Amino acid sequence: MTAPTTTTSADTATRSRSTGTRATRVIGVVTVIMMGWLVAFGLGFSPADRDQDEAVRIMYVHVPTVWVAYLALSLAAVCSAVYLFSKNHSLGFDRFAGASAEIATVFMALTLVSGMLWGRITWGVYWQWDARLTSFALLLVSTIGYLAVRGLGGSHHQRAKRSAVVMLLVVLEIPLVHWSVRWWRSLHQEATVLDTDLDPDIDGLMLFSLFVGFIAFSLLYAWLVLHRTRALAMQDMLDDEGLDRALAARRAEGAPQ
Amino acid sequence: MSPVVAQGAQGFVAMENATQILGSYAITFAVIGGLVAWVLRRSRQLADQIDDDDKYWT
């Protein structure tokens, strides 16, 4: 993940070919190491479960992916709120929210897939229109809708304002998803770690393996969101340049010969 | 709710439901790998068109 520097003959300005920095490179390396640990502990060193037997190993990827999805959506909502309610309406918050929502979408899809595979073992079916599964699928669709709203036309601030409002509505679904297993009868088990008494129902090597997953996926999120936020900033700059060029061309067309 | 309680390590061998278990890991890491590759490629495409002076992280 090094960043070679190139210059073109047309433009002597320096252009590093990356959104990476020393910090992101360190995060990237540590993430790869932690992912290796996760595979080793998740598939090897952690024991089988008394009830679920080997199927419990899916938990070590399933729970961290949903953790990242919740984290990413929550931070996107915080940044959206800061954009909306702060005085300077910094677009940096909007870009962070957009990058975070992109990542949340991918991790929600991964959560659904690993959950379906886990469900096939424990419930005998890949999918049930259960409260948890259905509300989570609705959250995924809502987040995709948020990304679609970001893609609509208009200025950067128009985009930021309307998408921030949508994100503040989308994030309201998270408590619904989390508490759905308590509010309605559900096939899905209740929270193992983040339950009401904050007393994890697992212990020893299983809990350690799960925390390795949490750390690995949290670091991955940090790496991804830093790169994507910077990429979105560059995208906005290029959009502005393109608009300026188009306006200049249009003015030149109308100028007297 | 089913409590998650250790039964005893069996290691990498003789895993029941290996298709679903290994499949969940394979899909997760394949998608993450694809996402990382896309993020890096897209970042490079954009970084090539922007001067370093305009990149707040450089």
PDB file of C-alpha atoms in Angstrom:
ATOM      1  CA  MET A   1       0.000   0.000   0.000  1.00  0.00           C
ATOM      2  CA  THR A   2       2.830   2.374  -0.769  1.00  0.00           C
ATOM      3  CA  ALA A   3       2.091   5.552  -2.628  1.00  0.00           C
ATOM      4  CA  PRO A   4       4.407   6.148  -5.596  1.00  0.00           C
ATOM      5  CA  THR A   5       4.558   9.734  -6.786  1.00  0.00           C
ATOM      6  CA  THR A   6       4.231  10.591 -10.456  1.00  0.00           C
ATOM      7  CA  THR A   7       4.398  13.758 -12.547  1.00  0.00           C
ATOM      8  CA  THR A   8       3.048  14.246 -16.029  1.00  0.00           C
ATOM      9  CA  SER A   9       4.644  16.277 -18.773  1.00  0.00           C
ATOM     10  CA  ALA A  10       1.502  18.390 -19.053  1.00  0.00           C
ATOM     11  CA  ASP A  11       1.364  19.196 -15.396  1.00  0.00           C
ATOM     12  CA  THR A  12       4.419  19.531 -13.209  1.00  0.00           C
ATOM     13  CA  ALA A  13       2.422  19.467  -9.960  1.00  0.00           C
ATOM     14  CA  THR A  14       3.073  16.441  -7.750  1.00  0.00           C
ATOM     15  CA  ARG A  15       0.352  13.824  -7.677  1.00  0.00           C
ATOM     16  CA  SER A  16       0.577  10.975  -5.214  1.00  0.00           C
ATOM     17  CA  ARG A  17      -1.301   7.999  -6.573  1.00  0.00           C
ATOM     18  CA  SER A  18      -3.120   7.096  -3.403  1.00  0.00           C
ATOM     19  CA  THR A  19      -5.404   8.187  -0.595  1.00  0.00           C
ATOM     20  CA  GLY A  20      -3.099   6.412   1.836  1.00  0.00           C
ATOM     21  CA  THR A  21      -1.066   7.932   4.621  1.00  0.00           C
ATOM     22  CA  ARG A  22       1.293   6.481   7.187  1.00  0.00           C
ATOM     23  CA  ALA A  23      -1.652   6.050   9.562  1.00  0.00           C
ATOM     24  CA  THR A  24      -3.799   4.150   7.069  1.00  0.00           C
ATOM     25  CA  ARG A  25      -0.882   1.911   6.172  1.00  0.00           C
ATOM     26  CA  VAL A  26      -0.354   1.035   9.828  1.00  0.00           C
ATOM     27  CA  ILE A  27      -4.087   0.385  10.249  1.00  0.00           C
ATOM     28  CA  GLY A  28      -4.031  -1.780   7.113  1.00  0.00           C
ATOM     29  CA  VAL A  29      -1.150  -3.936   8.309  1.00  0.00           C
ATOM     30  CA  VAL A  30      -2.639  -4.416  11.788  1.00  0.00           C
ATOM     31  CA  THR A  31      -6.015  -5.260  10.195  1.00  0.00           C
ATOM     32  CA  VAL A  32      -4.465  -8.006   8.061  1.00  0.00           C
ATOM     33  CA  ILE A  33      -2.744  -9.468  11.128  1.00  0.00           C
ATOM     34  CA  MET A  34      -5.957  -9.365  13.154  1.00  0.00           C
ATOM     35  CA  MET A  35      -7.900 -10.997  10.319  1.00  0.00           C
ATOM     36  CA  GLY A  36      -5.377 -13.829  10.345  1.00  0.00           C
ATOM     37  CA  TRP A  37      -5.924 -14.210  14.085  1.00  0.00           C
ATOM     38  CA  LEU A  38      -9.675 -14.194  13.539  1.00  0.00           C
ATOM     39  CA  VAL A  39      -9.489 -17.079  11.075  1.00  0.00           C
ATOM     40  CA  ALA A  40      -7.121 -19.006  13.347  1.00  0.00           C
ATOM     41  CA  PHE A  41      -9.264 -18.565  16.446  1.00  0.00           C
ATOM     42  CA  GLY A  42     -12.620 -18.677  14.707  1.00  0.00           C
ATOM     43  CA  LEU A  43     -11.969 -21.860  12.760  1.00  0.00           C
ATOM     44  CA  GLY A  44      -9.283 -23.480  14.847  1.00  0.00           C
ATOM     45  CA  PHE A  45      -8.558 -22.626  18.432  1.00  0.00           C
ATOM     46  CA  SER A  46     -12.035 -21.736  19.716  1.00  0.00           C
ATOM     47  CA  PRO A  47     -14.095 -24.660  20.966  1.00  0.00           C
ATOM     48  CA  ALA A  48     -17.365 -26.010  19.601  1.00  0.00           C
ATOM     49  CA  ASP A  49     -20.572 -24.976  21.336  1.00  0.00           C
ATOM     50  CA  ARG A  50     -22.562 -27.269  23.622  1.00  0.00           C
ATOM     51  CA  ASP A  51     -25.796 -26.651  21.724  1.00  0.00           C
ATOM     52  CA  GLN A  52     -24.798 -25.338  18.317  1.00  0.00           C
ATOM     53  CA  ASP A  53     -21.686 -27.455  17.938  1.00  0.00           C
ATOM     54  CA  GLU A  54     -19.387 -26.251  15.110  1.00  0.00           C
ATOM     55  CA  ALA A  55     -22.008 -23.873  13.698  1.00  0.00           C
ATOM     56  CA  VAL A  56     -21.075 -21.372  16.394  1.00  0.00           C
ATOM     57  CA  ARG A  57     -17.926 -20.583  14.380  1.00  0.00           C
ATOM     58  CA  ILE A  58     -20.057 -18.494  12.013  1.00  0.00           C
ATOM     59  CA  MET A  59     -20.680 -16.154  14.953  1.00  0.00           C
ATOM     60  CA  TYR A  60     -17.080 -14.882  14.771  1.00  0.00           C
ATOM     61  CA  VAL A  61     -17.720 -13.287  11.361  1.00  0.00           C
ATOM     62  CA  HIS A  62     -21.485 -12.746  11.627  1.00  0.00           C
ATOM     63  CA  VAL A  63     -21.497 -10.640  14.821  1.00  0.00           C
ATOM     64  CA  PRO A  64     -18.489  -8.414  13.928  1.00  0.00           C
ATOM     65  CA  THR A  65     -19.979  -7.653  10.499  1.00  0.00           C
ATOM     66  CA  VAL A  66     -23.251  -6.499  12.033  1.00  0.00           C
ATOM     67  CA  TRP A  67     -21.262  -4.526  14.611  1.00  0.00           C
ATOM     68  CA  VAL A  68     -19.491  -2.661  11.806  1.00  0.00           C
ATOM     69  CA  ALA A  69     -22.800  -2.088  10.027  1.00  0.00           C
ATOM     70  CA  TYR A  70     -24.338  -0.532  13.162  1.00  0.00           C
ATOM     71  CA  LEU A  71     -21.179   1.463  13.897  1.00  0.00           C
ATOM     72  CA  ALA A  72     -20.974   2.775  10.339  1.00  0.00           C
ATOM     73  CA  LEU A  73     -24.643   3.755  10.231  1.00  0.00           C
ATOM     74  CA  SER A  74     -24.494   5.395  13.659  1.00  0.00           C
ATOM     75  CA  LEU A  75     -21.434   7.459  12.722  1.00  0.00           C
ATOM     76  CA  ALA A  76     -23.079   8.364   9.415  1.00  0.00           C
ATOM     77  CA  ALA A  77     -26.079   9.624  11.380  1.00  0.00           C
ATOM     78  CA  VAL A  78     -23.896  11.613  13.794  1.00  0.00           C
ATOM     79  CA  CYS A  79     -22.041  13.235  10.893  1.00  0.00           C
ATOM     80  CA  SER A  80     -25.339  13.941   9.121  1.00  0.00           C
ATOM     81  CA  ALA A  81     -26.669  15.643  12.242  1.00  0.00           C
ATOM     82  CA  VAL A  82     -23.469  17.657  12.642  1.00  0.00           C
ATOM     83  CA  TYR A  83     -23.711  18.761   9.007  1.00  0.00           C
ATOM     84  CA  LEU A  84     -27.355  19.777   9.356  1.00  0.00           C
ATOM     85  CA  PHE A  85     -27.168  21.542  12.693  1.00  0.00           C
ATOM     86  CA  SER A  86     -23.681  23.085  12.680  1.00  0.00           C
ATOM     87  CA  LYS A  87     -23.188  26.680  11.570  1.00  0.00           C
ATOM     88  CA  ASN A  88     -20.563  26.102   8.882  1.00  0.00           C
ATOM     89  CA  HIS A  89     -22.238  23.038   7.242  1.00  0.00           C
ATOM     90  CA  SER A  90     -18.907  21.407   6.454  1.00  0.00           C
ATOM     91  CA  LEU A  91     -19.084  19.008   3.503  1.00  0.00           C
ATOM     92  CA  GLY A  92     -16.445  16.861   5.211  1.00  0.00           C
ATOM     93  CA  PHE A  93     -19.148  15.524   7.514  1.00  0.00           C
ATOM     94  CA  ASP A  94     -21.376  14.754   4.541  1.00  0.00           C
ATOM     95  CA  ARG A  95     -18.605  12.851   2.786  1.00  0.00           C
ATOM     96  CA  PHE A  96     -17.795  10.879   5.917  1.00  0.00           C
ATOM     97  CA  ALA A  97     -21.492   9.994   6.228  1.00  0.00           C
ATOM     98  CA  GLY A  98     -21.619   8.899   2.584  1.00  0.00           C
ATOM     99  CA  ALA A  99     -18.468   6.790   2.887  1.00  0.00           C
ATOM    100  CA  SER A 100     -19.705   5.234   6.102  1.00  0.00           C
ATOM    101  CA  ALA A 101     -23.087   4.368   4.584  1.00  0.00           C
ATOM    102  CA  GLU A 102     -21.395   2.665   1.624  1.00  0.00           C
ATOM    103  CA  ILE A 103     -19.429   0.481   4.015  1.00  0.00           C
ATOM    104  CA  ALA A 104     -22.519  -0.204   6.134  1.00  0.00           C
ATOM    105  CA  THR A 105     -24.353  -1.448   3.051  1.00  0.00           C
ATOM    106  CA  VAL A 106     -21.661  -3.985   2.213  1.00  0.00           C
ATOM    107  CA  PHE A 107     -21.423  -5.211   5.803  1.00  0.00           C
ATOM    108  CA  MET A 108     -25.189  -5.523   6.148  1.00  0.00           C
ATOM    109  CA  ALA A 109     -25.276  -7.657   3.015  1.00  0.00           C
ATOM    110  CA  LEU A 110     -22.478  -9.814   4.459  1.00  0.00           C
ATOM    111  CA  THR A 111     -24.379 -10.119   7.737  1.00  0.00           C
ATOM    112  CA  LEU A 112     -27.454 -11.331   5.887  1.00  0.00           C
ATOM    113  CA  VAL A 113     -25.484 -13.913   3.897  1.00  0.00           C
ATOM    114  CA  SER A 114     -23.584 -15.334   6.888  1.00  0.00           C
ATOM    115  CA  GLY A 115     -26.806 -15.283   8.899  1.00  0.00           C
ATOM    116  CA  MET A 116     -28.614 -17.218   6.184  1.00  0.00           C
ATOM    117  CA  LEU A 117     -25.868 -19.851   6.176  1.00  0.00           C
ATOM    118  CA  TRP A 118     -26.064 -20.057   9.974  1.00  0.00           C
ATOM    119  CA  GLY A 119     -29.852 -20.283   9.771  1.00  0.00           C
ATOM    120  CA  ARG A 120     -29.620 -23.166   7.328  1.00  0.00           C
ATOM    121  CA  ILE A 121     -27.761 -25.148   9.985  1.00  0.00           C
ATOM    122  CA  THR A 122     -29.728 -24.173  13.093  1.00  0.00           C
ATOM    123  CA  TRP A 123     -33.225 -23.550  11.688  1.00  0.00           C
ATOM    124  CA  GLY A 124     -33.085 -25.779   8.601  1.00  0.00           C
ATOM    125  CA  VAL A 125     -33.923 -22.908   6.242  1.00  0.00           C
ATOM    126  CA  TYR A 126     -31.961 -20.042   4.737  1.00  0.00           C
ATOM    127  CA  TRP A 127     -34.659 -17.450   5.250  1.00  0.00           C
ATOM    128  CA  GLN A 128     -37.719 -16.828   7.400  1.00  0.00           C
ATOM    129  CA  TRP A 129     -39.888 -13.717   7.436  1.00  0.00           C
ATOM    130  CA  ASP A 130     -38.937 -13.368  11.051  1.00  0.00           C
ATOM    131  CA  ALA A 131     -38.984  -9.985  12.870  1.00  0.00           C
ATOM    132  CA  ARG A 132     -35.188  -9.698  13.126  1.00  0.00           C
ATOM    133  CA  LEU A 133     -34.452 -10.842   9.580  1.00  0.00           C
ATOM    134  CA  THR A 134     -37.206  -8.764   8.016  1.00  0.00           C
ATOM    135  CA  SER A 135     -36.372  -5.580   9.937  1.00  0.00           C
ATOM    136  CA  PHE A 136     -32.696  -6.012   9.091  1.00  0.00           C
ATOM    137  CA  ALA A 137     -33.493  -6.493   5.397  1.00  0.00           C
ATOM    138  CA  LEU A 138     -35.593  -3.315   5.591  1.00  0.00           C
ATOM    139  CA  LEU A 139     -32.618  -1.482   7.110  1.00  0.00           C
ATOM    140  CA  LEU A 140     -30.430  -2.651   4.216  1.00  0.00           C
ATOM    141  CA  VAL A 141     -32.979  -1.476   1.638  1.00  0.00           C
ATOM    142  CA  SER A 142     -33.282   1.874   3.441  1.00  0.00           C
ATOM    143  CA  THR A 143     -29.508   2.355   3.377  1.00  0.00           C
ATOM    144  CA  ILE A 144     -29.412   1.567  -0.331  1.00  0.00           C
ATOM    145  CA  GLY A 145     -32.142   4.181  -0.691  1.00  0.00           C
ATOM    146  CA  TYR A 146     -29.937   6.676   1.154  1.00  0.00           C
ATOM    147  CA  LEU A 147     -27.117   5.992  -1.326  1.00  0.00           C
ATOM    148  CA  ALA A 148     -29.563   6.455  -4.196  1.00  0.00           C
ATOM    149  CA  VAL A 149     -30.626   9.825  -2.763  1.00  0.00           C
ATOM    150  CA  ARG A 150     -26.953  10.845  -2.595  1.00  0.00           C
ATOM    151  CA  GLY A 151     -26.693  10.110  -6.313  1.00  0.00           C
ATOM    152  CA  LEU A 152     -29.442  12.541  -7.290  1.00  0.00           C
ATOM    153  CA  GLY A 153     -28.430  15.772  -9.009  1.00  0.00           C
ATOM    154  CA  GLY A 154     -27.845  19.192  -7.522  1.00  0.00           C
ATOM    155  CA  SER A 155     -25.048  20.999  -5.732  1.00  0.00           C
ATOM    156  CA  HIS A 156     -22.913  19.360  -3.051  1.00  0.00           C
ATOM    157  CA  HIS A 157     -24.814  21.180  -0.309  1.00  0.00           C
ATOM    158  CA  GLN A 158     -28.185  20.168  -1.760  1.00  0.00           C
ATOM    159  CA  ARG A 159     -26.980  16.575  -1.791  1.00  0.00           C
ATOM    160  CA  ALA A 160     -25.645  16.860   1.745  1.00  0.00           C
ATOM    161  CA  LYS A 161     -28.813  18.386   3.145  1.00  0.00           C
ATOM    162  CA  ARG A 162     -31.325  15.955   1.674  1.00  0.00           C
ATOM    163  CA  SER A 163     -29.176  12.880   2.338  1.00  0.00           C
ATOM    164  CA  ALA A 164     -28.553  13.959   5.942  1.00  0.00           C
ATOM    165  CA  VAL A 165     -32.306  14.113   6.528  1.00  0.00           C
ATOM    166  CA  VAL A 166     -32.726  10.635   5.028  1.00  0.00           C
ATOM    167  CA  MET A 167     -29.897   9.219   7.148  1.00  0.00           C
ATOM    168  CA  LEU A 168     -31.458  10.572  10.339  1.00  0.00           C
ATOM    169  CA  LEU A 169     -34.608   8.633   9.417  1.00  0.00           C
ATOM    170  CA  VAL A 170     -32.723   5.467   8.420  1.00  0.00           C
ATOM    171  CA  VAL A 171     -30.807   5.268  11.694  1.00  0.00           C
ATOM    172  CA  LEU A 172     -34.073   5.150  13.638  1.00  0.00           C
ATOM    173  CA  GLU A 173     -34.474   1.593  12.355  1.00  0.00           C
ATOM    174  CA  ILE A 174     -31.443   0.327  14.293  1.00  0.00           C
ATOM    175  CA  PRO A 175     -33.220   0.161  17.684  1.00  0.00           C
ATOM    176  CA  LEU A 176     -36.119  -1.527  15.919  1.00  0.00           C
ATOM    177  CA  VAL A 177     -33.774  -4.198  14.518  1.00  0.00           C
ATOM    178  CA  HIS A 178     -31.888  -4.652  17.777  1.00  0.00           C
ATOM    179  CA  TRP A 179     -34.950  -4.973  20.005  1.00  0.00           C
ATOM    180  CA  SER A 180     -37.065  -6.899  17.486  1.00  0.00           C
ATOM    181  CA  VAL A 181     -36.081 -10.203  19.102  1.00  0.00           C
ATOM    182  CA  ARG A 182     -37.607  -9.008  22.389  1.00  0.00           C
ATOM    183  CA  TRP A 183     -40.637  -7.169  21.053  1.00  0.00           C
ATOM    184  CA  TRP A 184     -41.839  -9.991  18.797  1.00  0.00           C
ATOM    185  CA  ARG A 185     -41.541 -13.752  18.864  1.00  0.00           C
ATOM    186  CA  SER A 186     -38.435 -14.496  16.861  1.00  0.00           C
ATOM    187  CA  LEU A 187     -36.404 -17.456  15.691  1.00  0.00           C
ATOM    188  CA  HIS A 188     -33.301 -15.348  16.104  1.00  0.00           C
ATOM    189  CA  GLN A 189     -31.569 -15.605  19.457  1.00  0.00           C
ATOM    190  CA  GLU A 190     -31.261 -12.563  21.697  1.00  0.00           C
ATOM    191  CA  ALA A 191     -28.052 -10.568  21.956  1.00  0.00           C
ATOM    192  CA  THR A 192     -25.155 -12.630  23.259  1.00  0.00           C
ATOM    193  CA  VAL A 193     -22.811  -9.780  24.155  1.00  0.00           C
ATOM    194  CA  LEU A 194     -24.786  -6.528  24.005  1.00  0.00           C
ATOM    195  CA  ASP A 195     -27.725  -7.672  26.113  1.00  0.00           C
ATOM    196  CA  THR A 196     -29.548  -5.565  28.681  1.00  0.00           C
ATOM    197  CA  ASP A 197     -27.304  -6.413  31.638  1.00  0.00           C
ATOM    198  CA  LEU A 198     -24.137  -6.058  29.518  1.00  0.00           C
ATOM    199  CA  ASP A 199     -23.035  -9.417  30.869  1.00  0.00           C
ATOM    200  CA  PRO A 200     -21.829 -11.568  27.955  1.00  0.00           C
ATOM    201  CA  ASP A 201     -23.369 -15.044  27.832  1.00  0.00           C
ATOM    202  CA  ILE A 202     -20.181 -16.548  26.477  1.00  0.00           C
ATOM    203  CA  ASP A 203     -16.820 -16.853  28.080  1.00  0.00           C
ATOM    204  CA  GLY A 204     -13.213 -17.895  27.706  1.00  0.00           C
ATOM    205  CA  LEU A 205     -11.760 -18.524  24.305  1.00  0.00           C
ATOM    206  CA  MET A 206     -15.084 -17.940  22.561  1.00  0.00           C
ATOM    207  CA  LEU A 207     -15.364 -14.431  23.959  1.00  0.00           C
ATOM    208  CA  PHE A 208     -11.730 -13.753  23.090  1.00  0.00           C
ATOM    209  CA  SER A 209     -12.268 -14.959  19.503  1.00  0.00           C
ATOM    210  CA  LEU A 210     -15.301 -12.727  19.199  1.00  0.00           C
ATOM    211  CA  PHE A 211     -13.356  -9.703  20.438  1.00  0.00           C
ATOM    212  CA  VAL A 212     -10.590 -10.441  17.941  1.00  0.00           C
ATOM    213  CA  GLY A 213     -13.321 -10.230  15.312  1.00  0.00           C
ATOM    214  CA  PHE A 214     -14.624  -6.946  16.726  1.00  0.00           C
ATOM    215  CA  ILE A 215     -11.159  -5.383  16.687  1.00  0.00           C
ATOM    216  CA  ALA A 216     -10.269  -6.717  13.228  1.00  0.00           C
ATOM    217  CA  PHE A 217     -13.492  -5.501  11.627  1.00  0.00           C
ATOM    218  CA  SER A 218     -13.421  -2.147  13.458  1.00  0.00           C
ATOM    219  CA  LEU A 219      -9.917  -1.509  12.129  1.00  0.00           C
ATOM    220  CA  LEU A 220     -11.069  -2.536   8.666  1.00  0.00           C
ATOM    221  CA  TYR A 221     -13.906  -0.038   8.930  1.00  0.00           C
ATOM    222  CA  ALA A 222     -11.482   2.721   9.961  1.00  0.00           C
ATOM    223  CA  TRP A 223      -9.222   1.943   6.992  1.00  0.00           C
ATOM    224  CA  LEU A 224     -12.110   1.833   4.529  1.00  0.00           C
ATOM    225  CA  VAL A 225     -13.850   4.970   5.741  1.00  0.00           C
ATOM    226  CA  LEU A 226     -10.654   7.046   5.676  1.00  0.00           C
ATOM    227  CA  HIS A 227      -9.908   6.026   2.091  1.00  0.00           C
ATOM    228  CA  ARG A 228     -13.482   6.454   0.887  1.00  0.00           C
ATOM    229  CA  THR A 229     -13.938   9.854   2.559  1.00  0.00           C
ATOM    230  CA  ARG A 230     -10.796  11.089   0.807  1.00  0.00           C
ATOM    231  CA  ALA A 231     -11.946   9.585  -2.489  1.00  0.00           C
ATOM    232  CA  LEU A 232     -15.321  11.314  -2.182  1.00  0.00           C
ATOM    233  CA  ALA A 233     -13.524  14.616  -1.502  1.00  0.00           C
ATOM    234  CA  MET A 234     -11.547  14.174  -4.724  1.00  0.00           C
ATOM    235  CA  GLN A 235     -14.716  13.245  -6.589  1.00  0.00           C
ATOM    236  CA  ASP A 236     -16.336  16.482  -5.439  1.00  0.00           C
ATOM    237  CA  MET A 237     -13.271  18.472  -6.569  1.00  0.00           C
ATOM    238  CA  LEU A 238     -13.416  16.887 -10.012  1.00  0.00           C
ATOM    239  CA  ASP A 239     -17.150  17.537 -10.244  1.00  0.00           C
ATOM    240  CA  ASP A 240     -16.499  21.209  -9.417  1.00  0.00           C
ATOM    241  CA  GLU A 241     -13.722  21.406 -12.027  1.00  0.00           C
ATOM    242  CA  GLY A 242     -15.979  19.792 -14.621  1.00  0.00           C
ATOM    243  CA  LEU A 243     -18.749  22.248 -13.832  1.00  0.00           C
ATOM    244  CA  ASP A 244     -16.351  25.190 -14.047  1.00  0.00           C
ATOM    245  CA  ARG A 245     -15.085  23.969 -17.420  1.00  0.00           C
ATOM    246  CA  ALA A 246     -18.612  23.488 -18.732  1.00  0.00           C
ATOM    247  CA  LEU A 247     -19.609  26.981 -17.604  1.00  0.00           C
ATOM    248  CA  ALA A 248     -16.517  28.510 -19.185  1.00  0.00           C
ATOM    249  CA  ALA A 249     -17.210  26.692 -22.452  1.00  0.00           C
ATOM    250  CA  ARG A 250     -20.802  27.868 -22.399  1.00  0.00           C
ATOM    251  CA  ARG A 251     -19.737  31.475 -21.798  1.00  0.00           C
ATOM    252  CA  ALA A 252     -17.213  31.222 -24.618  1.00  0.00           C
ATOM    253  CA  GLU A 253     -19.974  30.032 -26.957  1.00  0.00           C
ATOM    254  CA  GLY A 254     -22.039  33.111 -26.121  1.00  0.00           C
ATOM    255  CA  ALA A 255     -19.162  35.596 -26.336  1.00  0.00           C
ATOM    256  CA  PRO A 256     -19.105  37.944 -29.403  1.00  0.00           C
ATOM    257  CA  GLN A 257     -16.706  36.750 -32.115  1.00  0.00           C
TER     258      GLN A 257
ATOM    259  CA  MET B   1     -32.146 -18.320  23.714  1.00  0.00           C
ATOM    260  CA  SER B   2     -29.407 -20.878  23.382  1.00  0.00           C
ATOM    261  CA  PRO B   3     -26.419 -20.187  25.623  1.00  0.00           C
ATOM    262  CA  VAL B   4     -23.102 -20.350  23.862  1.00  0.00           C
ATOM    263  CA  VAL B   5     -20.958 -22.643  25.961  1.00  0.00           C
ATOM    264  CA  ALA B   6     -17.668 -24.265  25.126  1.00  0.00           C
ATOM    265  CA  GLN B   7     -17.778 -28.011  24.489  1.00  0.00           C
ATOM    266  CA  GLY B   8     -14.220 -28.778  23.514  1.00  0.00           C
ATOM    267  CA  ALA B   9     -11.898 -27.790  20.723  1.00  0.00           C
ATOM    268  CA  GLN B  10     -11.894 -30.019  17.620  1.00  0.00           C
ATOM    269  CA  GLY B  11      -9.602 -27.827  15.538  1.00  0.00           C
ATOM    270  CA  PHE B  12      -9.720 -27.644  11.781  1.00  0.00           C
ATOM    271  CA  VAL B  13     -10.577 -31.297  11.271  1.00  0.00           C
ATOM    272  CA  ALA B  14     -13.882 -33.146  11.245  1.00  0.00           C
ATOM    273  CA  MET B  15     -16.028 -30.039  11.150  1.00  0.00           C
ATOM    274  CA  GLU B  16     -19.742 -30.629  10.749  1.00  0.00           C
ATOM    275  CA  ASN B  17     -21.607 -28.367   8.332  1.00  0.00           C
ATOM    276  CA  ALA B  18     -18.282 -27.372   6.831  1.00  0.00           C
ATOM    277  CA  THR B  19     -19.932 -26.050   3.665  1.00  0.00           C
ATOM    278  CA  GLN B  20     -21.917 -23.393   5.512  1.00  0.00           C
ATOM    279  CA  ILE B  21     -19.194 -22.573   8.048  1.00  0.00           C
ATOM    280  CA  LEU B  22     -16.309 -22.323   5.602  1.00  0.00           C
ATOM    281  CA  GLY B  23     -18.648 -20.753   3.045  1.00  0.00           C
ATOM    282  CA  SER B  24     -19.529 -17.916   5.434  1.00  0.00           C
ATOM    283  CA  TYR B  25     -15.839 -17.180   5.998  1.00  0.00           C
ATOM    284  CA  ALA B  26     -15.009 -17.503   2.288  1.00  0.00           C
ATOM    285  CA  ILE B  27     -17.841 -15.187   1.197  1.00  0.00           C
ATOM    286  CA  THR B  28     -17.059 -12.634   3.904  1.00  0.00           C
ATOM    287  CA  PHE B  29     -13.355 -12.433   3.111  1.00  0.00           C
ATOM    288  CA  ALA B  30     -13.892 -12.566  -0.664  1.00  0.00           C
ATOM    289  CA  VAL B  31     -16.308  -9.630  -0.518  1.00  0.00           C
ATOM    290  CA  ILE B  32     -14.004  -7.692   1.808  1.00  0.00           C
ATOM    291  CA  GLY B  33     -11.070  -8.374  -0.526  1.00  0.00           C
ATOM    292  CA  GLY B  34     -13.096  -7.181  -3.486  1.00  0.00           C
ATOM    293  CA  LEU B  35     -14.179  -4.056  -1.611  1.00  0.00           C
ATOM    294  CA  VAL B  36     -10.603  -3.219  -0.589  1.00  0.00           C
ATOM    295  CA  ALA B  37      -9.378  -3.725  -4.175  1.00  0.00           C
ATOM    296  CA  TRP B  38     -12.158  -1.481  -5.520  1.00  0.00           C
ATOM    297  CA  VAL B  39     -11.468   1.220  -2.922  1.00  0.00           C
ATOM    298  CA  LEU B  40      -7.741   1.249  -3.769  1.00  0.00           C
ATOM    299  CA  ARG B  41      -8.324   1.261  -7.530  1.00  0.00           C
ATOM    300  CA  ARG B  42     -10.918   4.027  -7.352  1.00  0.00           C
ATOM    301  CA  SER B  43      -8.699   6.083  -5.044  1.00  0.00           C
ATOM    302  CA  ARG B  44      -5.801   5.824  -7.477  1.00  0.00           C
ATOM    303  CA  GLN B  45      -7.976   6.783 -10.444  1.00  0.00           C
ATOM    304  CA  LEU B  46      -9.103   9.924  -8.637  1.00  0.00           C
ATOM    305  CA  ALA B  47      -5.718  10.745  -7.078  1.00  0.00           C
ATOM    306  CA  ASP B  48      -4.141  10.743 -10.540  1.00  0.00           C
ATOM    307  CA  GLN B  49      -6.332  13.689 -11.506  1.00  0.00           C
ATOM    308  CA  ILE B  50      -5.866  15.866  -8.421  1.00  0.00           C
ATOM    309  CA  ASP B  51      -2.757  17.816  -7.401  1.00  0.00           C
ATOM    310  CA  ASP B  52      -1.291  17.039  -3.998  1.00  0.00           C
ATOM    311  CA  ASP B  53      -1.871  20.629  -2.886  1.00  0.00           C
ATOM    312  CA  ASP B  54      -5.599  19.956  -3.031  1.00  0.00           C
ATOM    313  CA  LYS B  55      -5.393  16.726  -1.012  1.00  0.00           C
ATOM    314  CA  TYR B  56      -5.838  17.644   2.619  1.00  0.00           C
ATOM    315  CA  TRP B  57      -4.218  14.385   3.813  1.00  0.00           C
ATOM    316  CA  THR B  58      -0.880  14.927   2.023  1.00  0.00           C
TER     317      THR B  58
END
